[in-house]
Amino acid sequence: MVRSLLLLFALVFFVFGCTKKSDYPENTLQYAMRGNVSGMDPAFRGDEFINEVIANIFDTLLQYNYLHRPLKLEPLLAAAMPEVSKDGLTHTIRLLPGAKFQDSDVFPGGKGREITAQDYIYSWRRLADPKTKSEGWWVFDGKIKGFNEWRDKLVKGEATYETPIEGLQTPDAHTIVIKLTKPYYQLHYVLTMQFTAAVAKEAVDKYGPEFLNHPIATGPYMLESWTRGSKIVLKRNPNWHGGTYPTEGDPGDKEAGLLADAGKPLPFIDTLVFYEMPEDQPRWLNFMKGNTDYSGIPKDNFDAAMSSRTEVKPELKAKGIHAIIYPYPDIVYIGFNMEDPVLGKNKALREALCYSFNEEGLIKKFYNDRAVVLHSPIPPEFEGYDEKWELPCKHENIEKAKELLKKAGYPEGKGLPVLEYTFSQSSTGRQMAEYTQQQFAKIGVQLSLAGNSWPQFQDRLHAKKAQMFGAAWGADYPDSENMLQLLYGPNESPGSNNSNFKNKEYDAAYVAASKLPPGPERTKLYVKMREIFAQELPWIPNASRLGYYISHAWVDNFKPHKMVYGHQKYMKINIEKKKEWKAKL
Amino acid sequence: MLRFLARRLLYSIPIFFGVTLITFILFNVAGGDPAARAAGRYATVEQIQVMRAELGVDKPLINQYFDMLRQIFSGDFGRSWSSKQEISRLMVDGIGPSLTVTGPGFILSLLITIPFSLLIAHKRKTFLDKATVIACLALTSVSSVVYVLAGQYFLAYRWSMFPISGWDPSWDGRWQYAMLPIIIIVALSLGSYILFFRTVFLDEMFQDYVRTARSKGLSTPVILLKHVLRNALVPIITLVVLQIPFLITGSLLIESFYGIPGLGDLIFKSIQEADFPVIKAMTIVSAILYMIFQLISDLLYAVVDPKIRLG
């Protein structure tokens, strides 16, 4: 036994002897994500973790201005904003001349070649090709002349990647002309999404299905190493076409030091390290130790970190740590299946349930107050949102709820069958379901809870089998259309309208709005849809979340937004400050 | 011996098909439609149909079952639904990190607990024995999550003895990250292993052959190490050999919290993401490993104990 113990201690000391200091240069930004990156093919899947990383590798044609809020578009790999024809159906995009792919052995001589308009057309065809199994085809589906027809023919083997598409033309190597089937004013937003980034055909040909592990692109960074499930290291791409820090921002940005580097060439950081850390404790402890430069605030650490909604605790402040609150446009709601014979035909019942629900309790309990009450499908800061407009039933009123229940034909819940609430199974999902159960029980409505795995949950929604369900939707782009389409009749299940809400007036307003550019006329239609929503109540809207980051004193130029990926190229590490503050942690 | 081996291998065939069939029913029949998820959140009926064909889930169930058997025999389990990575590669990549942590953890646990258990079995009813039993019961009654979280918080964060989490694939670099998880594994197994081995040794201590050895005047170390230990090897082998498949598949909780990209972490994430092809592949591989090592443990019984006649 003594020998065994000696062996153990020998091993411990050997290992301590092996402990290394940081492997990365000083000018490195380190961030721990609360999820895993599954692959780096931009066509593949648009989740926040993939986007967080690949937005630094793949440049899109357009991007959101880093400092302006509400979000404002600007060119990235496009030379200028797209030229749009008067009827809104033709969009001409000119590419930045001279922009090159990173050096790679997929190119002749190992030198990155210039990116051309054909690269975009190839990449978008790839997005459409069912063999790619992309989750992003919806961005072009039915919107570009001849594109869906080409896709159908490709499936049947009657077309190839060389077959021309009427709506996608390249008059020269630096010009893309997109011809639409109908006005699509969200197109420019879509061109900021990673789905539409260009990939190099040479790389896809060489790596085939393994391309998702070999991203080769034009962005400010390129992949150096990926220890799957652990960390991703990106290094500066010397071939990057360049870019400069914005020279203008919002009021208050200058005072916050966000314009100190105005006009300077990007990026400021040499190496980016993204850790894949789904567990809260290691993510939080690594931040507190200074191993990562900024972090989200895990739910269970919120009270330990924040003294109010906006201020960090004094002990954290003393360490130079501060909080950044940013827009996180999403909506959380309870959807009713409007085809359900009990709920769908009884507005008084839906209203009674809405009046019985205390969403402030939900926000406090599940989001640590990091959310605002939602009154309609339109979240704050989106077109058609009005902070003074309130959905009457969003103020809990048990008496009124009971009255409505009686009006619905179920006094004190008598005669009402047990309703079923379908949700995606997780510990928080179940707790929220139980919370909902308690809320409805206050007026005598009984709820049975049906937890499902995510695929089963989707199956039930797609098959219209969920009577009511807990759901959330994160905005893909800053346009209320992205939320309002969730109630557009033709999108009924298995489409995104899982409430199967059908209202002629609503649908007409939706179609009319889709033909209009942003402006007061369109806003009027969004408001009309909001009013119809309030009359019919196909959902109980609950909350729209706020995003929180916590950052060390040595991180400069940090102004995040949920929909702005690739912000690392603007960020900066103050190395001297880091040495000074890290010693205090 | 050869007859025994042949018979055991023949027994394994129905077990193998039973395992694959149950796994198939669980995932392909009761597991829901994967196509809707794979097609994305804006998918139309037509896109879901195309995806169903791509994934092969529109085929008759019997064909899907044969597809699964073909995957097992070729070692090609296809690609993950969620990450689209090659499953066999994910598994091969995960074995090294898992074994780096579980292997030394397990060996160290055995090196500590077997001699110590032998000692306390010998010192039965003394203060040392009683105190150890109480301590072991206390150790086993604490949830493993507490060890994982407390180890990380105190040893890594508060006292800076180890990195909080992470992994370095290089041979040199990995040990700094593996050390704390190894210590946690040892701490987790101390209580249960000591109680188990103590019981095994106590069973042997009162056998006639021990009394005979004592009456022959053999020294205590010789009796303990040469006779008791040897005769107690059958249950020890059962524990050790049948533990090996679980060493390979890693520790879900430890890998997840300490950022070890092993097979335990892979299983954990696959379950979270309902990535059925990966869970299915891991279930089948675990079952096959378990069958193989059960066979090995049966063969080893005959080696250590001539009384066991195979055949």
Short mmCIF file of C-alpha atoms in Angstrom, two decimals, chain A residues 310-469:
data_model
loop_
_atom_site.label_atom_id
_atom_site.label_comp_id
_atom_site.label_asym_id
_atom_site.label_seq_id
_atom_site.Cartn_x
_atom_site.Cartn_y
_atom_site.Cartn_z
CA THR A 310 -27.63 47.05 -14.75
CA GLU A 311 -24.88 47.14 -12.12
CA VAL A 312 -22.40 44.47 -11.11
CA LYS A 313 -21.75 43.78 -7.42
CA PRO A 314 -19.19 46.14 -5.80
CA GLU A 315 -16.68 43.30 -5.28
CA LEU A 316 -16.72 42.59 -9.00
CA LYS A 317 -16.52 46.27 -9.83
CA ALA A 318 -13.41 46.44 -7.66
CA LYS A 319 -11.85 43.86 -9.97
CA GLY A 320 -12.61 45.99 -13.02
CA ILE A 321 -15.50 43.78 -14.12
CA HIS A 322 -18.52 45.42 -15.71
CA ALA A 323 -21.78 44.30 -17.30
CA ILE A 324 -22.99 45.00 -20.82
CA ILE A 325 -26.70 44.69 -21.59
CA TYR A 326 -27.52 44.21 -25.23
CA PRO A 327 -30.55 43.60 -27.45
CA TYR A 328 -31.49 39.95 -27.70
CA PRO A 329 -34.56 40.09 -29.87
CA ASP A 330 -36.55 36.97 -29.30
CA ILE A 331 -40.03 36.11 -28.18
CA VAL A 332 -41.21 33.53 -25.66
CA TYR A 333 -44.87 32.55 -25.80
CA ILE A 334 -47.51 29.90 -25.18
CA GLY A 335 -49.10 28.92 -28.47
CA PHE A 336 -52.66 27.60 -28.80
CA ASN A 337 -53.51 25.20 -31.57
CA MET A 338 -56.32 27.09 -33.24
CA GLU A 339 -57.58 23.88 -34.86
CA ASP A 340 -58.17 22.35 -31.45
CA PRO A 341 -61.95 22.01 -30.84
CA VAL A 342 -61.71 23.18 -27.21
CA LEU A 343 -59.21 26.04 -27.41
CA GLY A 344 -59.38 27.11 -31.04
CA LYS A 345 -63.08 28.02 -31.09
CA ASN A 346 -63.30 29.61 -27.67
CA LYS A 347 -61.72 33.02 -27.48
CA ALA A 348 -63.06 33.64 -23.97
CA LEU A 349 -61.20 30.55 -22.75
CA ARG A 350 -57.92 31.69 -24.31
CA GLU A 351 -58.40 35.13 -22.82
CA ALA A 352 -59.16 33.64 -19.40
CA LEU A 353 -55.91 31.69 -19.53
CA CYS A 354 -54.03 34.83 -20.55
CA TYR A 355 -55.48 36.83 -17.64
CA SER A 356 -54.53 34.08 -15.20
CA PHE A 357 -50.87 34.03 -16.24
CA ASN A 358 -48.39 36.08 -14.26
CA GLU A 359 -45.56 36.68 -16.70
CA GLU A 360 -43.65 38.92 -14.29
CA GLY A 361 -43.23 35.94 -12.00
CA LEU A 362 -42.00 33.93 -14.95
CA ILE A 363 -39.47 36.62 -15.88
CA LYS A 364 -38.21 36.84 -12.32
CA LYS A 365 -38.05 33.11 -11.74
CA PHE A 366 -36.60 31.95 -15.04
CA TYR A 367 -34.79 34.94 -16.48
CA ASN A 368 -33.53 36.72 -13.33
CA ASP A 369 -35.46 39.77 -14.53
CA ARG A 370 -33.43 39.68 -17.73
CA ALA A 371 -36.47 40.06 -19.96
CA VAL A 372 -39.32 42.42 -20.65
CA VAL A 373 -43.02 41.56 -20.80
CA LEU A 374 -44.09 40.81 -24.34
CA HIS A 375 -47.48 42.04 -25.51
CA SER A 376 -47.54 40.90 -29.11
CA PRO A 377 -45.36 38.98 -31.59
CA ILE A 378 -43.37 42.19 -32.17
CA PRO A 379 -40.41 42.50 -29.77
CA PRO A 380 -38.98 45.84 -28.56
CA GLU A 381 -37.11 47.99 -31.10
CA PHE A 382 -38.76 46.25 -34.04
CA GLU A 383 -40.95 48.01 -36.58
CA GLY A 384 -44.48 48.25 -35.24
CA TYR A 385 -43.44 47.98 -31.59
CA ASP A 386 -44.96 50.56 -29.33
CA GLU A 387 -43.94 50.51 -25.70
CA LYS A 388 -47.18 52.26 -24.72
CA TRP A 389 -49.34 49.66 -26.38
CA GLU A 390 -50.34 46.86 -24.07
CA LEU A 391 -52.29 43.68 -24.46
CA PRO A 392 -55.05 44.04 -21.81
CA CYS A 393 -54.76 40.45 -20.58
CA LYS A 394 -51.03 40.89 -19.86
CA HIS A 395 -52.00 42.31 -16.49
CA GLU A 396 -52.85 39.36 -14.27
CA ASN A 397 -56.47 39.59 -13.15
CA ILE A 398 -57.82 36.44 -11.58
CA GLU A 399 -61.36 37.79 -11.12
CA LYS A 400 -61.59 38.79 -14.74
CA ALA A 401 -60.09 35.42 -15.75
CA LYS A 402 -62.75 33.58 -13.76
CA GLU A 403 -65.50 35.71 -15.34
CA LEU A 404 -64.19 34.90 -18.79
CA LEU A 405 -63.97 31.22 -17.93
CA LYS A 406 -67.62 31.33 -16.96
CA LYS A 407 -68.41 33.11 -20.21
CA ALA A 408 -66.47 30.40 -22.03
CA GLY A 409 -68.90 27.85 -20.61
CA TYR A 410 -66.69 26.47 -17.86
CA PRO A 411 -67.53 28.21 -14.55
CA GLU A 412 -64.63 27.59 -12.17
CA GLY A 413 -63.24 25.19 -14.74
CA LYS A 414 -66.17 22.79 -14.40
CA GLY A 415 -66.81 20.78 -17.51
CA LEU A 416 -63.51 21.74 -19.06
CA PRO A 417 -61.43 18.69 -19.96
CA VAL A 418 -57.83 18.56 -18.74
CA LEU A 419 -55.82 20.57 -21.25
CA GLU A 420 -52.48 19.30 -22.51
CA TYR A 421 -49.37 21.49 -22.57
CA THR A 422 -46.60 20.23 -24.85
CA PHE A 423 -43.05 21.36 -24.27
CA SER A 424 -39.50 20.50 -25.19
CA GLN A 425 -38.05 18.45 -22.37
CA SER A 426 -35.25 20.02 -20.32
CA SER A 427 -34.99 20.89 -16.65
CA THR A 428 -35.91 24.54 -17.33
CA GLY A 429 -38.57 23.47 -19.85
CA ARG A 430 -40.23 21.29 -17.22
CA GLN A 431 -40.03 23.98 -14.53
CA MET A 432 -41.65 26.47 -16.92
CA ALA A 433 -44.34 23.94 -17.75
CA GLU A 434 -45.02 23.42 -14.06
CA TYR A 435 -45.17 27.19 -13.57
CA THR A 436 -47.77 27.39 -16.36
CA GLN A 437 -49.71 24.56 -14.71
CA GLN A 438 -49.77 26.51 -11.41
CA GLN A 439 -50.93 29.70 -13.15
CA PHE A 440 -53.90 28.08 -14.85
CA ALA A 441 -54.79 26.14 -11.70
CA LYS A 442 -55.52 29.51 -10.04
CA ILE A 443 -58.76 29.67 -12.03
CA GLY A 444 -59.52 25.96 -11.86
CA VAL A 445 -58.06 24.95 -15.24
CA GLN A 446 -56.18 21.68 -15.08
CA LEU A 447 -53.18 21.11 -17.27
CA SER A 448 -51.40 17.87 -18.04
CA LEU A 449 -47.76 18.25 -19.03
CA ALA A 450 -46.35 16.46 -22.06
CA GLY A 451 -42.55 16.73 -22.15
CA ASN A 452 -40.96 15.62 -25.38
CA SER A 453 -37.46 15.40 -26.79
CA TRP A 454 -36.84 18.23 -29.24
CA PRO A 455 -37.48 16.09 -32.36
CA GLN A 456 -40.64 14.64 -30.84
CA PHE A 457 -41.76 18.12 -29.82
CA GLN A 458 -41.34 19.27 -33.41
CA ASP A 459 -43.13 16.18 -34.69
CA ARG A 460 -46.12 16.95 -32.52
CA LEU A 461 -46.23 20.57 -33.65
CA HIS A 462 -45.83 19.61 -37.29
CA ALA A 463 -48.58 17.01 -37.00
CA LYS A 464 -50.88 19.59 -35.28
CA LYS A 465 -51.07 17.27 -32.29
CA ALA A 466 -50.15 19.83 -29.62
CA GLN A 467 -53.16 21.44 -27.95
CA MET A 468 -51.03 24.21 -26.50
CA PHE A 469 -47.26 24.50 -26.37
#
